mmCIF file of C-alpha atoms and ligand atoms in Angstrom:
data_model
loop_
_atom_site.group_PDB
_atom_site.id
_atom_site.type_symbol
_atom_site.label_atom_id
_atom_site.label_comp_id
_atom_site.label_asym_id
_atom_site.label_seq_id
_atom_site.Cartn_x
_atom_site.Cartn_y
_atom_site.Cartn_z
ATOM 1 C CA UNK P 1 31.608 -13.299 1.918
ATOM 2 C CA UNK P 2 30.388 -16.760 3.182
ATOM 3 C CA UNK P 3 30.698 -17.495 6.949
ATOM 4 C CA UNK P 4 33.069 -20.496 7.381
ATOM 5 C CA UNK P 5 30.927 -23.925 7.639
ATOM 6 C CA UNK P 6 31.192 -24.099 11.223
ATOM 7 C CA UNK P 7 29.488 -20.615 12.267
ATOM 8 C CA UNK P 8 26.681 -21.616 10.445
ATOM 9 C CA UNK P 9 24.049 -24.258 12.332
ATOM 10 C CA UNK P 10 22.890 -26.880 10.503
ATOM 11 C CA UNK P 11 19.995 -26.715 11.990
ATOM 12 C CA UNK P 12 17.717 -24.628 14.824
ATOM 13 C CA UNK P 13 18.020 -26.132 17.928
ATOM 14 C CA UNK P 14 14.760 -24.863 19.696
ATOM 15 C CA UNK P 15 11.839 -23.099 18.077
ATOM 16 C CA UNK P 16 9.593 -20.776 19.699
ATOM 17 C CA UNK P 17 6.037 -19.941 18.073
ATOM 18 C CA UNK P 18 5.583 -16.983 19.928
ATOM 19 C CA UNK P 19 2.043 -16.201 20.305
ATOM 20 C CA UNK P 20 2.554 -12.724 22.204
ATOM 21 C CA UNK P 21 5.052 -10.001 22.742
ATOM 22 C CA UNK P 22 5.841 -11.252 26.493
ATOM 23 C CA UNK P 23 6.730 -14.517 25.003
ATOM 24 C CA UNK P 24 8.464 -13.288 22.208
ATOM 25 C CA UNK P 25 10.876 -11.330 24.477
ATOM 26 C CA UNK P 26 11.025 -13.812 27.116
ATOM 27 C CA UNK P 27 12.419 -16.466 24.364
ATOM 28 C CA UNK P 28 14.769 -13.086 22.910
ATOM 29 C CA UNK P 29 15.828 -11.843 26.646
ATOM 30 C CA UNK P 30 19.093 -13.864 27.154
ATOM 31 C CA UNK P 31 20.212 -12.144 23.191
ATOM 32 C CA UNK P 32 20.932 -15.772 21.944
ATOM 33 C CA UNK P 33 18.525 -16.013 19.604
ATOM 34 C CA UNK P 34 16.985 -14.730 16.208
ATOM 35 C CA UNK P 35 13.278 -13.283 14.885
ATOM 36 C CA UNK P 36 11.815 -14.286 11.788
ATOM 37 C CA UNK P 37 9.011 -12.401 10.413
ATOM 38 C CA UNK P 38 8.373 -13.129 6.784
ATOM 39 C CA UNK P 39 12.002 -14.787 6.283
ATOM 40 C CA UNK P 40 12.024 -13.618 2.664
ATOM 41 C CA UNK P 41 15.851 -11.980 4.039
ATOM 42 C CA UNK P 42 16.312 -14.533 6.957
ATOM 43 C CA UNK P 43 16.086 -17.597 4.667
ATOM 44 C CA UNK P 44 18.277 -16.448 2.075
ATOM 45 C CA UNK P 45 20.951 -15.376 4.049
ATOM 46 C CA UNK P 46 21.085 -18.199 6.237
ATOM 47 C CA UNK P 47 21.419 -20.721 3.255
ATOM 48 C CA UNK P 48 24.067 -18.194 1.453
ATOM 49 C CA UNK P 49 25.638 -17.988 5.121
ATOM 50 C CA UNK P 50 26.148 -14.296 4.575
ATOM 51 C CA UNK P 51 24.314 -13.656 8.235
ATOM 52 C CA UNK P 52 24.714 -15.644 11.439
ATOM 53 C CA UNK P 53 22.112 -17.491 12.735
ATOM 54 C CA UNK P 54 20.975 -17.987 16.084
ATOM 55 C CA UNK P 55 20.641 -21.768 16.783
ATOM 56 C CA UNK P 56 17.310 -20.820 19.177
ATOM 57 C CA UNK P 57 14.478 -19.221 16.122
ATOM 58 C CA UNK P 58 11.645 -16.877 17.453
ATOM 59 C CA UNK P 59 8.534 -17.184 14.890
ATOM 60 C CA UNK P 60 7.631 -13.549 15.475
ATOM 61 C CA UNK P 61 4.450 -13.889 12.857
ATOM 62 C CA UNK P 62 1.502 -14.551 15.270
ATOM 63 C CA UNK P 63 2.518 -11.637 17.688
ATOM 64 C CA UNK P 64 -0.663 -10.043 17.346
ATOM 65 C CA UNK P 65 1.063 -6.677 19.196
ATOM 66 C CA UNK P 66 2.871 -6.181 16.546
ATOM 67 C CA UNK P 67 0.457 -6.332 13.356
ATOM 68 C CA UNK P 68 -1.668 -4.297 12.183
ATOM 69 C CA UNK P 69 -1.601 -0.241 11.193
ATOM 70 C CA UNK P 70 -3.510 2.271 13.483
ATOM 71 C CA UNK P 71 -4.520 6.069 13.473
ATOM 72 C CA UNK P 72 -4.078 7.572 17.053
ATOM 73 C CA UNK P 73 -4.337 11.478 17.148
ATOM 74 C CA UNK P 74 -2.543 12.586 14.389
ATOM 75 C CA UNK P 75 -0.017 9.746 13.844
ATOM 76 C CA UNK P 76 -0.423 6.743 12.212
ATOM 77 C CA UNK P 77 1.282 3.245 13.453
ATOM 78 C CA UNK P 78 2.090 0.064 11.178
ATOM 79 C CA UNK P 79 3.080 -2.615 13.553
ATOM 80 C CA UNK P 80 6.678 -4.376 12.274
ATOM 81 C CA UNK P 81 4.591 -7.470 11.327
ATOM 82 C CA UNK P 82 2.804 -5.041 8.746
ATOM 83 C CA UNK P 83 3.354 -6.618 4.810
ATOM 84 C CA UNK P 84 3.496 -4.636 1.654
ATOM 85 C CA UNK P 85 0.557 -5.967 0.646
ATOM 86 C CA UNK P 86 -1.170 -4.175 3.793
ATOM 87 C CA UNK P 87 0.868 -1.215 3.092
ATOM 88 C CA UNK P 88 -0.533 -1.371 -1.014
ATOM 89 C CA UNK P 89 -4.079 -2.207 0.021
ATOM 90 C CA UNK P 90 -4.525 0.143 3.325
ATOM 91 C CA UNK P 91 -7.208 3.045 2.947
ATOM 92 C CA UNK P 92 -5.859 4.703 5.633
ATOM 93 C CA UNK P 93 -2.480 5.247 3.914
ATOM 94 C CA UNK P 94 -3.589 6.299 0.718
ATOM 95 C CA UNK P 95 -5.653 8.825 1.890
ATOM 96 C CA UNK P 96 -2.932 9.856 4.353
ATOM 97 C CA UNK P 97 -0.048 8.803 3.170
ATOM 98 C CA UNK P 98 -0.390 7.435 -0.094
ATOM 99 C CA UNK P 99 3.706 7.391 -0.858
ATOM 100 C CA UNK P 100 4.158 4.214 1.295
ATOM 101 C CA UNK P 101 1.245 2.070 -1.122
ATOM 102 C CA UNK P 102 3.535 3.648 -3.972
ATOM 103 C CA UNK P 103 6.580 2.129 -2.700
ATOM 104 C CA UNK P 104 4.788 -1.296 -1.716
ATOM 105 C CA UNK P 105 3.973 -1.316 -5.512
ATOM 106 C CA UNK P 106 7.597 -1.097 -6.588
ATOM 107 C CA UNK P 107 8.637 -4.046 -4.258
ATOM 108 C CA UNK P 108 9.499 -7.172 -5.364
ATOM 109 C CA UNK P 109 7.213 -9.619 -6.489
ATOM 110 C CA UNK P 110 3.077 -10.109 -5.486
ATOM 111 C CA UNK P 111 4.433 -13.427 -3.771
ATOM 112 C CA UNK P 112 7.074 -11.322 -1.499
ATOM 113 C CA UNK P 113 5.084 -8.478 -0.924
ATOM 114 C CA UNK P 114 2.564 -10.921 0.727
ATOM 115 C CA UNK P 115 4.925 -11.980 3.751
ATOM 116 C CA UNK P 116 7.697 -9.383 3.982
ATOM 117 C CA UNK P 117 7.415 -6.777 6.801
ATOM 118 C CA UNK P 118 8.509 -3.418 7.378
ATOM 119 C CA UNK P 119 10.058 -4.572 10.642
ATOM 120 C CA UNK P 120 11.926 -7.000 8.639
ATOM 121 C CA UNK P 121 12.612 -4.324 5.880
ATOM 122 C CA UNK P 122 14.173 -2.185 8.492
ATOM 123 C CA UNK P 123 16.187 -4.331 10.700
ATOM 124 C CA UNK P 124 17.719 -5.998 7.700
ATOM 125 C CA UNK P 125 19.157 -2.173 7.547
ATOM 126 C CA UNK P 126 20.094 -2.610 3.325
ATOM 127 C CA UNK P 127 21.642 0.456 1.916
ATOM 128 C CA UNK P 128 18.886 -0.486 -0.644
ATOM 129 C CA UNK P 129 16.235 -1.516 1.505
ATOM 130 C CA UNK P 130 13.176 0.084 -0.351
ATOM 131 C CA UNK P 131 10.186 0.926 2.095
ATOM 132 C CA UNK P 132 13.120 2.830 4.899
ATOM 133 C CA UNK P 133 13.235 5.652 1.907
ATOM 134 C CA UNK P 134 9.580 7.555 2.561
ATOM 135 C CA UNK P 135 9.440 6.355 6.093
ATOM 136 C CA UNK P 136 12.682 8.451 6.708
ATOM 137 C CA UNK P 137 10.937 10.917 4.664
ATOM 138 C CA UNK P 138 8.437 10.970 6.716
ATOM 139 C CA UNK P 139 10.621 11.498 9.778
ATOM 140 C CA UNK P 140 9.432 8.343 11.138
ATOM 141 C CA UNK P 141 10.442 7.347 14.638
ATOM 142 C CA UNK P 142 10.867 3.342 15.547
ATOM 143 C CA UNK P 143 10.015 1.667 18.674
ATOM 144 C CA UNK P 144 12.209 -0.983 20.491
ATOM 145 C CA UNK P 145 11.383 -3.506 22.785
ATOM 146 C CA UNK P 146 12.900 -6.104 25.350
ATOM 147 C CA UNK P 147 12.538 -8.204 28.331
ATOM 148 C CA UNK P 148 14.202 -6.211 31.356
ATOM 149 C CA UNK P 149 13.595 -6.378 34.949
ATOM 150 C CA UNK P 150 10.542 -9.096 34.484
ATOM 151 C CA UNK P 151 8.888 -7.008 32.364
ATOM 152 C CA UNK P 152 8.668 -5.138 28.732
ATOM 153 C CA UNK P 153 10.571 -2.244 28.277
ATOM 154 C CA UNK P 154 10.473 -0.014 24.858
ATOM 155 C CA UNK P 155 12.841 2.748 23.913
ATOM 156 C CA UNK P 156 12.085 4.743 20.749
ATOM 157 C CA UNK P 157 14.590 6.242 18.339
ATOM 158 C CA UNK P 158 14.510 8.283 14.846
ATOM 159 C CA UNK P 159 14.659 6.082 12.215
ATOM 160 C CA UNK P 160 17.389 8.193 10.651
ATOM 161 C CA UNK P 161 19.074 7.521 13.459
ATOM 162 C CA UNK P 162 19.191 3.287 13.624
ATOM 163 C CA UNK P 163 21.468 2.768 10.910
ATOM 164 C CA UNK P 164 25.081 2.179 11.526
ATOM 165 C CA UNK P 165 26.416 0.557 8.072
ATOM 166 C CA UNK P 166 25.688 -2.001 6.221
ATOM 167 C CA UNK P 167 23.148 -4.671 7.254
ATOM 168 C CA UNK P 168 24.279 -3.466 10.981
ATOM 169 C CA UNK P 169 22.142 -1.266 13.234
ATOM 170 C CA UNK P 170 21.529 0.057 16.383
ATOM 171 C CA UNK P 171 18.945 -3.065 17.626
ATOM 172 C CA UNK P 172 20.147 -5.486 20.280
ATOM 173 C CA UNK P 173 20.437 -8.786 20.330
ATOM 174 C CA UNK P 174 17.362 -8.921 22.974
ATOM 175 C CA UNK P 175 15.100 -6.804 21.343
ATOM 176 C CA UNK P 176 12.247 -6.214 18.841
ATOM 177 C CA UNK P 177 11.218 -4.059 16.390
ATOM 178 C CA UNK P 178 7.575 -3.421 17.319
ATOM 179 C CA UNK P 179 6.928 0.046 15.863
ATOM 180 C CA UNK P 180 7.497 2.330 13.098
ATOM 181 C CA UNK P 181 4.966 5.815 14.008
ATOM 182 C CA UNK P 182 5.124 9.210 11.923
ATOM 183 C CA UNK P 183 2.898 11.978 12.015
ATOM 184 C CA UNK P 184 0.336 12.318 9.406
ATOM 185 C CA UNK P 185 1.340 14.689 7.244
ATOM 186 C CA UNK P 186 -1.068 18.020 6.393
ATOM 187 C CA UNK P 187 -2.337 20.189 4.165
ATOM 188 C CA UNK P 188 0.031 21.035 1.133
ATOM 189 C CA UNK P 189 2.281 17.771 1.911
ATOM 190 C CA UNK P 190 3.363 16.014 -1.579
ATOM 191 C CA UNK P 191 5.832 13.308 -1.633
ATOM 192 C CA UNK P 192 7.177 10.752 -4.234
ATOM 193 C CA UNK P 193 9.270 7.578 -4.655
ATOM 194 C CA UNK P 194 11.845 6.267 -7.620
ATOM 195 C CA UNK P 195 13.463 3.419 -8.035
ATOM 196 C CA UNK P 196 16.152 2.072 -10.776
ATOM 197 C CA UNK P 197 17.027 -1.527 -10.761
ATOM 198 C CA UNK P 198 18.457 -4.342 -13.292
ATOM 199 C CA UNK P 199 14.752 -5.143 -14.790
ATOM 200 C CA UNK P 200 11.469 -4.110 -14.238
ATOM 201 C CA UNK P 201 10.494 -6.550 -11.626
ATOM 202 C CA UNK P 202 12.147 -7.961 -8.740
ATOM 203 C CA UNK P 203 14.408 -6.032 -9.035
ATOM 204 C CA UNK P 204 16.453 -4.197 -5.639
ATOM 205 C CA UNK P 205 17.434 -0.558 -5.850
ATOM 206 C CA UNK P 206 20.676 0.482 -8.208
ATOM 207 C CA UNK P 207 19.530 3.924 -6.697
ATOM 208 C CA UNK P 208 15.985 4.658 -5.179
ATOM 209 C CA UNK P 209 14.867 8.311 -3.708
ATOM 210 C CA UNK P 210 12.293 9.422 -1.798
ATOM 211 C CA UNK P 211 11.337 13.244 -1.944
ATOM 212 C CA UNK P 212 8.557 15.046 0.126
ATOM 213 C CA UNK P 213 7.447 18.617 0.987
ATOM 214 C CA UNK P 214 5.187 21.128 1.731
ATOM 215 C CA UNK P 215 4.193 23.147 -1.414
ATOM 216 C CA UNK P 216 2.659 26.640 -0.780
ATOM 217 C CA UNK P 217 2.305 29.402 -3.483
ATOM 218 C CA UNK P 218 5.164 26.582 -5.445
ATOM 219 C CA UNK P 219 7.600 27.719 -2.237
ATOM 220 C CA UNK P 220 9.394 24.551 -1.460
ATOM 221 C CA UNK P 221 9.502 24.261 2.674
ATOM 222 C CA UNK P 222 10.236 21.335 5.120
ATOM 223 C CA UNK P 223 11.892 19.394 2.644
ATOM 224 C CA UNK P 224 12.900 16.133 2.935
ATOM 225 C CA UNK P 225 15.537 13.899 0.460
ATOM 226 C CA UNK P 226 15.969 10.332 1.201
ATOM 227 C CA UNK P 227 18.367 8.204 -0.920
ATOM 228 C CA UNK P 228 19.266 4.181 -1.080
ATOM 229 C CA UNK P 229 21.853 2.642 -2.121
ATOM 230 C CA UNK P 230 24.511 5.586 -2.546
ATOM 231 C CA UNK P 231 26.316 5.075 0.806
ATOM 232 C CA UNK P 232 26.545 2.355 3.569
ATOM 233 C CA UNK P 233 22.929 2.681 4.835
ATOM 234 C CA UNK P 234 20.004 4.626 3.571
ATOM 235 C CA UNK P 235 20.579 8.650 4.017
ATOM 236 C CA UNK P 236 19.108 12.156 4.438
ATOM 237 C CA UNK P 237 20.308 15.046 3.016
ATOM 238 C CA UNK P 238 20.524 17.633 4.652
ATOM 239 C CA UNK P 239 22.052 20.132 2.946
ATOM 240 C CA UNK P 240 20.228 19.586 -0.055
ATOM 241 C CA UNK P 241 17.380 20.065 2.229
ATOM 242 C CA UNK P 242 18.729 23.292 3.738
ATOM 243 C CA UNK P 243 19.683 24.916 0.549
ATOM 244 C CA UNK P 244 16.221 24.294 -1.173
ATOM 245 C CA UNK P 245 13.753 25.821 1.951
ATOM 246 C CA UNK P 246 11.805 28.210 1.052
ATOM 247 C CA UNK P 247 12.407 28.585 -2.602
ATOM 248 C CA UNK P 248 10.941 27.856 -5.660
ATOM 249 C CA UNK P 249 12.382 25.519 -8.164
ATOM 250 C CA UNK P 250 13.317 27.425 -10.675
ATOM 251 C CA UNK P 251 16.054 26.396 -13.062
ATOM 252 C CA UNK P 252 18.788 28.566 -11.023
ATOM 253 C CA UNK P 253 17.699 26.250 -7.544
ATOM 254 C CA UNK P 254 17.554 23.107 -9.442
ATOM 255 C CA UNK P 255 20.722 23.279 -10.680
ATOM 256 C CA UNK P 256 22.312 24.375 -7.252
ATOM 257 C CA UNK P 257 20.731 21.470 -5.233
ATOM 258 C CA UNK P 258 21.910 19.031 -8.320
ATOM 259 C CA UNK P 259 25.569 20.035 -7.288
ATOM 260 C CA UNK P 260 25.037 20.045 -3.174
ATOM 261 C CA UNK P 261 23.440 16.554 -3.768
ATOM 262 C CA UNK P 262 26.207 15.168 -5.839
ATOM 263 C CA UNK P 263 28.835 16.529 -3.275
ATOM 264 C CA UNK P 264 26.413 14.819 0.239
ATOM 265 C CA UNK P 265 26.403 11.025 -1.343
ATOM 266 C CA UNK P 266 29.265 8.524 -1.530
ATOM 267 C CA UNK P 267 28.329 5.233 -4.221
ATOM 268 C CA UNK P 268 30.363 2.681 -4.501
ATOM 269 C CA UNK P 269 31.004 0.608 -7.840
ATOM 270 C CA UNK P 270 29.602 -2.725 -7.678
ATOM 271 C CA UNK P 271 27.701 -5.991 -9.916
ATOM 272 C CA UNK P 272 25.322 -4.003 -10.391
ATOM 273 C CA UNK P 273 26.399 -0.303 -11.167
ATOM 274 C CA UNK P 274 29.193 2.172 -11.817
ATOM 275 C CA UNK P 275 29.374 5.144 -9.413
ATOM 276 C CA UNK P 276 28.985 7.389 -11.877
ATOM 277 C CA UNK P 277 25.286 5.666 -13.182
ATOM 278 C CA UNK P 278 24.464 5.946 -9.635
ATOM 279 C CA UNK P 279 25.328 9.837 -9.157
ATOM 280 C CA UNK P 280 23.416 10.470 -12.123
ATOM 281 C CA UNK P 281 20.074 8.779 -11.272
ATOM 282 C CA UNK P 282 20.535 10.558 -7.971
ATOM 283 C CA UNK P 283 20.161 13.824 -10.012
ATOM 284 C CA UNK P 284 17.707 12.649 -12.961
ATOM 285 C CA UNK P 285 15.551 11.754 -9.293
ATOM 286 C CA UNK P 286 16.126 14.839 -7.581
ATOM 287 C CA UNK P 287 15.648 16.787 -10.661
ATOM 288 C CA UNK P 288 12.595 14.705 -11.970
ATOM 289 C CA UNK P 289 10.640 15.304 -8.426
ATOM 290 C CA UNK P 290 11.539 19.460 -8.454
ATOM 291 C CA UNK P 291 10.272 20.023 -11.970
ATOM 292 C CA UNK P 292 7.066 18.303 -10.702
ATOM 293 C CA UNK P 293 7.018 20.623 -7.727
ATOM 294 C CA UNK P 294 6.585 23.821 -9.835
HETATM 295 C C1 LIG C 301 12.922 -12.302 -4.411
HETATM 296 C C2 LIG C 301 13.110 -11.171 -3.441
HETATM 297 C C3 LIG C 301 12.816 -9.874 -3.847
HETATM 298 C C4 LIG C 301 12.991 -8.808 -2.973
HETATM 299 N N1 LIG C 301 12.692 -7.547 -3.399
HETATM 300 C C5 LIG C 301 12.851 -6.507 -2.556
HETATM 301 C C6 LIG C 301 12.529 -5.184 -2.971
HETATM 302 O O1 LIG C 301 12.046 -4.939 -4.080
HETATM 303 N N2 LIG C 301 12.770 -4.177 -2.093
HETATM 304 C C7 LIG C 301 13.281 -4.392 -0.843
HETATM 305 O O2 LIG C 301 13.473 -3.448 -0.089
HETATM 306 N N3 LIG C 301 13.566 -5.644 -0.411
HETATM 307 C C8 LIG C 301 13.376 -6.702 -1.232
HETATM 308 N N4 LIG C 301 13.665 -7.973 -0.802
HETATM 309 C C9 LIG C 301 14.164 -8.178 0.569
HETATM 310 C C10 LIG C 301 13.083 -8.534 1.611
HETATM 311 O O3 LIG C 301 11.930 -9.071 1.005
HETATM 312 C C11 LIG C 301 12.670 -7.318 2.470
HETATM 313 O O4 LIG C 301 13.779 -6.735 3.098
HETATM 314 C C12 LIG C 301 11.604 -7.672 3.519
HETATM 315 O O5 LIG C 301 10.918 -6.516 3.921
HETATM 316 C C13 LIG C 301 12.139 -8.374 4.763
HETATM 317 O O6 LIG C 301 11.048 -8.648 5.628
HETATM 318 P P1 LIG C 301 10.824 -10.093 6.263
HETATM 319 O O7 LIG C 301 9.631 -10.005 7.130
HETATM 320 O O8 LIG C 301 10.804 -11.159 5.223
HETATM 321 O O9 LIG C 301 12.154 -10.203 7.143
HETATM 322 P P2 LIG C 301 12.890 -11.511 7.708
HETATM 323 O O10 LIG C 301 13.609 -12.198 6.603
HETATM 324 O O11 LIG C 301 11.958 -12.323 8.539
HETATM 325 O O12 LIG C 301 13.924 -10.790 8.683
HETATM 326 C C14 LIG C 301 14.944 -9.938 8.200
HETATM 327 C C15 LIG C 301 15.894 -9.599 9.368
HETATM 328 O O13 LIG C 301 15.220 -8.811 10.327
HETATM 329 C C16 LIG C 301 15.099 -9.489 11.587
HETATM 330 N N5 LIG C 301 13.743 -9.169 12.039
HETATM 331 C C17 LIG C 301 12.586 -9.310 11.332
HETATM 332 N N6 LIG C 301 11.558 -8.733 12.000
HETATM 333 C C18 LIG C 301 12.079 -8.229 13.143
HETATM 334 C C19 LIG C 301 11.518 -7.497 14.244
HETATM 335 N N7 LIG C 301 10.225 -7.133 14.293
HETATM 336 N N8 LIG C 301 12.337 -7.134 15.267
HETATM 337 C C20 LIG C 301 13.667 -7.472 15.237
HETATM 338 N N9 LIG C 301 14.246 -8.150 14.221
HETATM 339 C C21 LIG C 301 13.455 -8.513 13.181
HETATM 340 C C22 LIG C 301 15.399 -10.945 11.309
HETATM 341 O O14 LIG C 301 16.000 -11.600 12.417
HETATM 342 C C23 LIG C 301 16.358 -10.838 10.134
HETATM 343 O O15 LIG C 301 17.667 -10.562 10.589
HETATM 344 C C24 LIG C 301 13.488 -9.062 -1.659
HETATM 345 C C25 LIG C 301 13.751 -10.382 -1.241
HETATM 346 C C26 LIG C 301 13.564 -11.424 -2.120
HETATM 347 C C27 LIG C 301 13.840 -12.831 -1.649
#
């Protein structure tokens, strides 16, 4: 639904070019004012006037805090300024984590992929938004930051845990996305990504899934089931989860965690799907990645 004319500023008022995270925050600290990384969401929602707009705009692109993706122990760190096309071209992550270059090559268009950001991808907090789906399976945790008491302060949460419906989340006004950190995974560790949309490119997520585990002896354990676009904002599922540890997929087990999945998601019906299309790529998804585990 549009915003009526007169929430929506003609213009911005003041434009910062932040050139560092203190300055970034600084201009964000009073919570009057909104961050643009790539703008491939910002822009379009602005001129649909489906999102309210700050009339003070933070250029968040030249924070150089915030860019770039990092080993340190055994984690690995993509700053929110991190593209797709970083994610699809990073050694690191395909040695380590070579689900996230998967995903970057299922999103959108070479053009988008070039300027959008994961910090972008995750704040926009879609039900659909593509690059949340291995991160959660991944257990990844985000970092937070703000301008409080004259200086930065950072608070980190599960990612699973930002979400609160659609296009909503836990972030305040004043702060910033700076982090998204998981641990690498080990030994054993496989994990995969589908996606369903309209057409073959461009296209946003009828139903995407992200599945991961730890395959020993083909005994399922630690497993992880992500899904967009089947409820309000991207979920786990847990009991899915629960009910396949250590087993192997056999037909029996496949056909169990088909029901508990079907009974853990709620679609809705909209443009671009019925409910029931939706429950069924959850399963064809769920089913696909378990017949690859044996
Ligand atoms: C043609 C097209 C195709 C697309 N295809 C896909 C697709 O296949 N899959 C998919 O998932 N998405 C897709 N998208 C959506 C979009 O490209 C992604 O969500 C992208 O990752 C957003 O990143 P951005 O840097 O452009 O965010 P922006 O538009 O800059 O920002 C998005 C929101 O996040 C806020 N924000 C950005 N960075 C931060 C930060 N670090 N801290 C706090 N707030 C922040 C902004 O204020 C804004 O509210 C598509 C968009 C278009 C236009």
């Amino acid at each position: 639904m549009a915003l009526p004319q007169a929430q929506q500023p003609a213009v911005f008022e003041e434009y910062v070019g932040a050139s560092s995270l203190e300055e970034a925050l600084r201009a964000l600290a009073d919570g009057k004012a909104t961050p643009v990384a790539g703008g491939t969401d910002l822009w379009v929602q602005k001129d649909l006037g489906i999102r309210p707009v700050a009339r003070r705009l933070i250029n968040i692109r030249r924070v150089p805090e915030i860019a770039g993706i990092s080993e340190y122990g055994t984690s690995i760190r993509l700053g929110a300024l991190v593209t797709m096309t970083e994610i699809l071209e990073s050694e690191l992550l395909l040695a380590a984590s070579p689900v996230l270059p998967a995903t970057a090559d299922r999103f959108a268009s070479i053009q988008i992929r070039n300027v959008s950001t994961v910090g972008g991808n995750i704040v926009n907090a879609s039900p659909a938004a593509d690059m949340v789906i291995p991160l959660l399976c991944l257990d990844a945790e985000i970092e937070l930051a703000s301008w409080t008491g004259n200086k930065i302060a950072t608070r980190r949460l599960k990612l699973a845990e930002f979400f609160t419906g659609p296009g909503k989340s836990k972030r305040k006004p004043e702060e910033l996305l700076t982090s998204v950190d998981f641990d690498a995974p080990g030994k054993d560790f496989r994990a995969g990504f589908c996606k369903t949309g309209p057409r073959p490119a461009l296209e946003i997520a009828v139903v995407s899934m992200g599945f991961a585990t730890y395959l020993k002896d083909g005994v399922l354990s630690d497993v992880r089931i992500a899904l967009g676009a089947v409820a309000p904002t991207p979920v786990r599922c847990p009991k899915t989860e629960i009910m396949l540890e250590g087993k192997k997929p056999d037909d029996a087990t496949i056909a169990g965690a088909l029901e508990i999945l079907d009974s853990e998601i709620s679609p809705i019906a909209d443009h671009r799907s019925s409910v029931w299309y939706r429950r069924r790529l959850a399963r064809v998804y769920l089913e696909q990645e378990l017949t690859a585990c044996r």
